XYZ file of C-alpha atoms in Angstrom:
480
model
C -35.329 4.967 32.161
C -36.798 8.014 30.382
C -35.469 6.680 27.060
C -37.011 3.267 27.709
C -40.416 4.724 28.553
C -40.359 6.949 25.463
C -39.344 4.120 23.121
C -40.893 1.139 24.926
C -43.274 0.190 22.062
C -40.332 0.037 19.659
C -38.185 -1.931 22.132
C -40.959 -4.436 22.800
C -41.893 -4.955 19.138
C -38.246 -5.339 18.091
C -37.577 -7.846 20.867
C -40.578 -9.928 19.792
C -39.411 -9.854 16.151
C -35.868 -10.761 17.191
C -36.903 -13.944 19.007
C -39.925 -14.858 16.891
C -38.497 -14.224 13.391
C -34.806 -14.156 14.194
C -32.318 -11.259 13.839
C -31.814 -9.524 10.456
C -28.507 -11.404 10.188
C -27.111 -14.243 12.350
C -24.325 -12.112 13.890
C -26.746 -9.425 15.124
C -27.638 -9.726 18.805
C -30.699 -8.123 20.402
C -28.784 -4.983 21.388
C -27.724 -4.280 17.799
C -31.205 -5.102 16.471
C -32.823 -2.610 18.883
C -30.187 0.043 18.149
C -30.838 -0.013 14.399
C -34.609 -0.085 14.928
C -34.280 3.073 16.999
C -31.984 4.589 14.363
C -34.511 3.843 11.609
C -37.193 5.658 13.594
C -35.137 8.845 13.138
C -35.054 8.425 9.360
C -38.478 7.042 8.545
C -41.159 9.299 9.947
C -43.544 12.099 9.117
C -41.372 14.681 10.855
C -40.420 18.006 9.341
C -36.788 18.678 8.482
C -36.433 20.814 11.590
C -37.931 18.089 13.804
C -35.635 15.453 12.302
C -32.628 17.690 12.885
C -33.559 18.391 16.511
C -34.141 14.680 17.168
C -30.769 13.820 15.630
C -28.954 16.430 17.722
C -30.032 14.637 20.917
C -29.290 11.151 19.562
C -26.345 9.727 21.519
C -25.489 6.105 20.570
C -23.196 5.605 23.567
C -21.182 7.706 26.026
C -17.673 9.037 25.502
C -15.158 6.300 26.130
C -13.538 6.436 29.557
C -10.099 8.009 29.626
C -10.793 10.552 26.867
C -11.244 14.278 27.528
C -12.957 16.824 25.293
C -12.008 20.468 24.832
C -14.476 22.571 22.845
C -13.571 25.757 20.966
C -14.359 27.726 17.795
C -12.360 27.928 14.599
C -12.293 31.600 13.631
C -13.969 32.718 10.400
C -10.652 33.932 9.026
C -10.024 30.290 8.067
C -13.305 30.245 6.173
C -12.194 33.391 4.378
C -8.942 31.710 3.412
C -10.802 28.556 2.338
C -13.144 30.609 0.162
C -10.208 31.863 -1.900
C -9.275 28.279 -2.770
C -12.879 27.184 -3.393
C -13.577 30.137 -5.677
C -10.701 28.907 -7.812
C -11.643 25.235 -8.104
C -15.419 25.843 -8.314
C -15.113 28.340 -11.173
C -16.323 25.818 -13.813
C -19.465 25.145 -11.756
C -20.329 28.558 -10.324
C -23.201 29.096 -12.793
C -25.175 26.234 -11.163
C -24.450 27.188 -7.543
C -26.151 29.597 -5.163
C -23.455 31.978 -3.823
C -25.236 32.204 -0.449
C -22.617 29.841 1.070
C -20.270 32.831 1.210
C -22.591 34.761 3.535
C -21.466 33.706 7.010
C -24.157 33.853 9.680
C -22.045 32.883 12.703
C -18.701 33.818 14.219
C -16.883 30.537 13.711
C -17.004 26.745 13.424
C -17.918 24.932 16.657
C -15.196 22.313 17.141
C -13.619 20.037 19.731
C -10.406 18.198 20.474
C -10.645 14.635 21.812
C -7.523 13.291 23.514
C -6.150 11.038 26.199
C -4.948 13.181 29.147
C -1.195 13.694 29.429
C -0.585 12.058 26.057
C 2.549 14.143 25.452
C 1.253 15.047 21.985
C 2.649 18.584 22.042
C 6.199 17.261 22.556
C 6.084 14.554 19.909
C 7.959 14.936 16.649
C 5.080 13.187 14.888
C 1.910 14.862 16.146
C -0.499 12.249 14.829
C -3.829 13.996 14.231
C -7.194 12.834 12.907
C -9.554 15.373 11.331
C -12.951 13.672 11.748
C -15.961 14.665 9.634
C -19.291 13.333 10.916
C -22.023 11.751 8.813
C -25.761 12.310 8.615
C -26.721 12.705 4.928
C -25.478 16.316 5.134
C -28.611 17.435 6.973
C -28.553 15.929 10.465
C -26.288 14.814 13.355
C -23.390 16.678 14.963
C -19.893 15.985 16.229
C -21.459 15.018 19.573
C -23.321 12.120 17.935
C -20.039 10.568 16.850
C -18.149 10.742 20.139
C -18.809 6.997 20.438
C -16.498 6.661 17.398
C -14.095 9.588 17.816
C -13.280 8.873 21.473
C -12.192 5.228 20.976
C -10.367 6.307 17.811
C -8.304 8.773 19.861
C -7.338 5.985 22.294
C -6.732 3.160 19.860
C -4.778 5.289 17.359
C -2.940 7.188 20.135
C -3.771 10.388 18.289
C -5.628 13.616 18.855
C -8.947 13.975 17.056
C -10.363 17.260 15.823
C -14.123 17.088 15.152
C -16.350 19.982 14.085
C -19.923 20.903 13.209
C -20.206 21.885 9.560
C -23.220 23.811 8.265
C -26.119 21.483 7.487
C -28.478 21.278 4.529
C -31.021 22.271 3.390
C -30.551 25.549 5.244
C -26.974 25.605 3.917
C -26.403 24.320 0.412
C -23.253 22.920 -1.208
C -20.448 23.942 -0.873
C -21.053 25.227 2.687
C -20.040 21.908 4.308
C -16.923 21.624 2.109
C -16.111 25.257 2.919
C -16.119 24.475 6.651
C -14.121 21.250 6.205
C -11.399 23.022 4.246
C -11.315 25.788 6.872
C -10.743 23.151 9.595
C -7.873 21.637 7.595
C -6.281 25.061 7.085
C -6.619 25.690 10.835
C -4.415 22.662 11.520
C -1.795 23.833 9.027
C -1.620 27.363 10.424
C -3.218 27.623 13.893
C -3.500 30.913 15.811
C -0.834 31.681 18.374
C -3.118 30.783 21.286
C -4.085 27.367 19.869
C -1.614 25.513 22.069
C 0.254 23.823 19.210
C 2.549 24.730 16.352
C 1.523 24.378 12.681
C 1.120 20.688 11.893
C 3.029 18.837 9.243
C 0.269 17.742 6.825
C 1.910 14.306 6.739
C 0.854 13.947 10.403
C -2.829 14.487 9.520
C -5.315 11.784 8.525
C -8.772 12.879 7.362
C -11.499 10.483 8.435
C -15.262 10.447 7.987
C -18.342 8.247 7.804
C -21.211 8.195 5.318
C -21.775 11.803 4.158
C -18.713 12.685 6.239
C -16.780 10.014 4.336
C -17.890 11.523 1.041
C -16.995 14.963 2.362
C -13.562 13.653 3.431
C -12.905 12.473 -0.125
C -14.313 15.702 -1.566
C -11.910 17.549 0.723
C -9.062 15.370 -0.547
C -9.975 16.275 -4.127
C -10.227 19.976 -3.227
C -6.818 19.930 -1.523
C -5.328 18.188 -4.574
C -6.967 20.471 -7.134
C -6.146 23.674 -5.243
C -2.483 22.691 -4.975
C -2.501 22.678 -1.164
C -0.203 20.457 0.933
C -1.646 16.942 0.988
C -2.526 15.082 4.175
C -1.047 11.674 5.046
C -4.147 9.664 4.217
C -7.940 9.527 4.107
C -10.248 7.011 5.763
C -13.797 6.627 4.469
C -16.268 4.526 6.405
C -19.491 2.773 5.892
C -18.515 1.504 9.176
C -15.019 2.478 9.901
C -12.503 4.933 8.627
C -14.098 6.215 5.542
C -17.186 4.547 6.755
C -19.135 3.671 3.702
C -18.394 6.984 2.176
C -21.321 8.486 0.289
C -19.622 9.257 -3.010
C -22.428 9.057 -5.597
C -25.336 11.410 -4.975
C -26.888 10.410 -8.305
C -27.881 7.067 -6.694
C -26.820 5.321 -9.892
C -25.478 1.960 -8.676
C -27.501 -1.231 -8.040
C -26.957 -1.757 -4.292
C -28.641 1.548 -3.434
C -31.890 -0.101 -4.568
C -31.349 -3.467 -2.865
C -34.351 -3.827 -0.576
C -33.148 -7.316 0.362
C -30.135 -6.031 2.305
C -30.206 -5.619 6.088
C -29.293 -1.932 5.947
C -31.258 0.784 7.727
C -30.703 3.436 5.033
C -33.952 3.976 3.130
C -34.295 3.791 -0.648
C -33.424 7.359 -1.724
C -34.616 7.255 -5.315
C -38.001 8.766 -4.460
C -36.290 12.107 -4.006
C -35.583 14.398 -1.074
C -39.225 15.376 -0.556
C -40.215 11.788 0.262
C -38.397 11.897 3.613
C -40.063 14.756 5.471
C -43.259 16.675 6.093
C -43.635 20.196 4.709
C -42.248 23.003 6.893
C -40.748 26.475 6.800
C -37.270 25.105 6.020
C -38.544 22.911 3.171
C -40.582 25.752 1.666
C -37.594 28.087 1.755
C -35.162 25.665 0.136
C -37.707 24.643 -2.513
C -38.325 28.280 -3.378
C -34.612 28.991 -3.695
C -34.118 25.799 -5.693
C -36.849 26.725 -8.173
C -35.422 30.232 -8.599
C -31.908 28.883 -9.144
C -33.112 26.277 -11.649
C -34.956 28.961 -13.632
C -31.880 31.198 -13.576
C -29.626 28.364 -14.786
C -31.873 27.369 -17.666
C -33.170 30.782 -18.750
C -30.049 32.924 -18.537
C -27.657 30.409 -20.126
C -24.782 31.560 -17.898
C -22.549 28.586 -18.645
C -22.340 25.151 -20.264
C -24.677 22.331 -19.267
C -22.657 20.261 -16.795
C -25.398 17.810 -15.832
C -26.771 14.701 -17.497
C -30.297 14.675 -18.937
C -31.324 12.126 -16.299
C -30.877 14.833 -13.640
C -33.936 16.669 -15.026
C -36.450 14.750 -12.939
C -40.209 15.449 -12.999
C -40.239 14.248 -9.359
C -38.068 17.227 -8.422
C -34.944 17.416 -6.367
C -33.045 14.214 -5.539
C -30.925 15.432 -2.584
C -31.292 18.069 0.140
C -27.578 18.924 -0.113
C -27.401 20.174 -3.687
C -29.618 21.074 -6.632
C -29.951 18.453 -9.377
C -27.807 20.470 -11.774
C -24.878 20.102 -9.366
C -25.078 16.353 -8.659
C -22.079 15.473 -10.869
C -19.737 18.135 -9.476
C -16.734 16.096 -8.251
C -16.794 17.745 -4.811
C -20.437 16.643 -4.481
C -20.119 13.114 -5.932
C -16.393 12.260 -5.718
C -16.927 8.948 -7.532
C -17.753 10.927 -10.693
C -14.564 13.032 -10.709
C -12.565 13.127 -13.950
C -9.766 11.336 -12.101
C -9.260 9.783 -8.666
C -5.519 9.561 -9.137
C -2.876 11.431 -7.134
C -4.837 11.280 -3.880
C -3.199 10.426 -0.546
C -3.436 6.758 0.537
C -7.024 5.647 1.131
C -8.668 3.179 3.498
C -12.264 2.598 2.394
C -14.561 0.510 4.572
C -18.018 -0.858 3.772
C -20.529 -3.313 5.165
C -21.703 -6.171 2.962
C -25.324 -5.396 3.897
C -25.349 -1.706 3.073
C -26.863 0.248 0.227
C -23.681 2.289 -0.359
C -21.621 -0.850 -0.933
C -21.412 -0.681 -4.735
C -20.358 2.956 -4.945
C -17.590 2.365 -2.395
C -16.360 -0.640 -4.399
C -16.402 1.300 -7.656
C -14.647 4.275 -6.065
C -11.937 1.989 -4.673
C -11.175 0.464 -8.065
C -11.331 3.835 -9.857
C -8.773 5.320 -7.452
C -6.410 2.317 -7.573
C -6.688 1.807 -11.351
C -7.617 5.212 -12.804
C -6.629 4.366 -16.378
C -8.972 1.354 -16.406
C -12.059 2.735 -14.664
C -12.796 6.206 -15.991
C -16.224 6.961 -14.602
C -19.440 8.138 -16.258
C -19.933 8.082 -20.027
C -20.554 11.833 -20.129
C -16.978 12.373 -18.868
C -15.478 10.426 -21.791
C -12.089 11.801 -22.802
C -11.654 13.993 -19.726
C -9.366 11.593 -17.846
C -6.841 11.680 -20.681
C -6.593 15.462 -20.247
C -6.232 15.289 -16.464
C -2.893 15.974 -14.810
C -3.810 13.480 -12.054
C -3.220 10.037 -13.571
C -0.989 8.399 -10.948
C -2.807 5.498 -9.208
C -3.854 6.150 -5.615
C -2.758 3.596 -3.017
C -6.113 2.183 -1.916
C -7.097 -0.372 0.713
C -10.708 -1.486 0.474
C -12.388 -3.649 3.120
C -15.901 -5.040 3.185
C -17.244 -6.648 6.373
C -19.575 -9.644 6.327
C -23.172 -9.064 7.514
C -22.458 -5.458 8.496
C -24.757 -2.489 7.781
C -23.836 1.142 7.138
C -21.496 2.682 9.796
C -21.542 -0.500 11.884
C -19.012 0.960 14.354
C -21.933 2.526 16.188
C -22.527 -0.952 17.651
C -20.156 -3.324 19.438
C -20.174 -6.161 16.896
C -17.451 -8.801 16.982
C -15.772 -7.158 13.982
C -16.037 -3.581 15.290
C -12.803 -4.005 17.251
C -11.161 -5.483 14.147
C -12.122 -2.433 12.094
C -10.621 -0.076 14.689
C -7.412 -2.117 14.709
C -7.223 -1.920 10.913
C -7.799 1.840 11.018
C -5.117 2.321 13.643
C -2.644 0.278 11.596
C -3.435 2.348 8.497
C -2.992 5.620 10.405
C 0.368 4.463 11.784
C 1.539 3.433 8.323
C 0.601 6.612 6.470
C 1.966 8.896 9.202
C 5.195 6.860 9.098
C 5.008 5.764 12.728
C 5.848 2.203 11.596
C 8.616 3.416 9.276
C 7.515 0.849 6.699
C 6.514 1.253 3.055
C 2.817 1.042 2.246
C 1.659 -2.317 0.923
C 0.175 -2.262 -2.590
C -3.514 -1.561 -3.125
C -5.749 -4.389 -1.926
C -9.421 -5.350 -1.911
C -10.458 -7.498 1.040
C -13.468 -9.339 2.415
C -13.445 -9.667 6.220
C -15.742 -12.326 7.654
C -17.504 -12.166 11.009
C -14.537 -13.964 12.613
C -12.237 -11.139 11.518
C -10.428 -13.237 8.900
C -9.122 -11.504 5.750
C -10.064 -13.022 2.401
C -10.005 -11.859 -1.224
C -13.033 -9.906 -2.401
C -15.875 -12.124 -3.632
C -16.563 -12.182 -7.372
C -20.146 -11.042 -6.784
C -18.812 -7.772 -5.406
C -16.961 -7.076 -8.648
C -20.064 -7.174 -10.854
C -20.555 -3.441 -10.334
C -17.300 -2.777 -12.204
C -19.154 -3.628 -15.424
C -22.075 -1.301 -14.684
C -22.686 0.952 -17.700
C -24.927 3.578 -16.093
C -22.421 5.150 -13.725
C -23.581 8.602 -12.650
C -26.960 8.362 -14.405
C -29.995 8.917 -12.176
C -32.324 5.906 -12.557
C -35.740 6.622 -14.089
C -38.932 4.722 -13.283
C -38.293 2.056 -15.930
C -34.708 1.544 -14.772
C -35.856 1.240 -11.168
C -38.349 -1.472 -12.078
C -35.641 -3.306 -14.032
C -33.165 -3.135 -11.146
C -35.694 -4.288 -8.571
């Protein structure tokens, strides 16, 4: 009742629009229309960063699914210390454009939780199927609690235990703080403390899963594990809606669908830059000050080679809250721009046909499955040929008709289908089914749940020539 009274103007106006003008798409009922209207109110406002974060922390799409229990705990900072050793190694080529503040830990551990079905017998299983879930939120809002409406049904449907955690958020914590915490959580599963209640997990029992920014972070984690020479997990799911729910893999905002104002997605057009989304506050002043100091240090002291494209030097200022412009093309920031997407564990990538992140998920899927054919941005020319990671990655890509970004928040007709597909993927890659993986595939799933080949219109992005190049004003006008 309190929620209704607080949001009654929004509920009433959305209901009138729904019946007077019709839903955004035919398959959207009133409940889904109201949900996304409420979601948009979190993103489009004149709130400060701190106010947006606090509002997001209390945003609960739906309760924990019945029959799932939650056990909260902290992952000790010793796992962050171990993760730092690996990150120092793989981030060496980029350290001259990064603020080392991520190494200064301000808490005593990573707040985490296990989600499980009671008496599931997991501890006694030979195959301890485990999902490491990384939540979304553009790297600067939401928590693991927000995503219990996804992690709790995932634990039941996949018959697995789910480990979710709160990584450090931007802009208070810049890249690679979130990746640092994600790698620490993975290392925790491989070598838990004696009082954890389980033995070290076989990495082939672990599936990394995330949505939106969490999907991008899941893939960044996969790249970090590969590049650091650590034991690989069984598979990665990236969602725009499901497993790797529309993973956010291109922070340069370089592909056409990000600018498609005709789609029914709730994600705003991001090309105006980070400052266009919030009112000035203490947090924004602090990060802007640090950003300006870092930019001056990078350009004046000439500490290393220029690793960014000229288009990243924007008069409008910073593009993302998560990372400075000079770091946008770092592969662990924008995985789609990595020198190679080969040699990754099997991938399930999920997108909605109505979402702004659609094109980057499509391009990522093809780059991973056919790395010799799709080699990424022009400024990386020749780097793939020198990479040791040229083996194609087994990739399953699925795009759902009429669905927006991370559609699993809402009980659409195809939401159940997406969970079933995720569960099947998890069982395959963890060898529960004892069957070989099918070859890479690219699928279009209609609102009836029927699988079809990808539409030709979706493949147009494969010919895009400005991969990884931040659009300027003229390019934006041309695309619109």
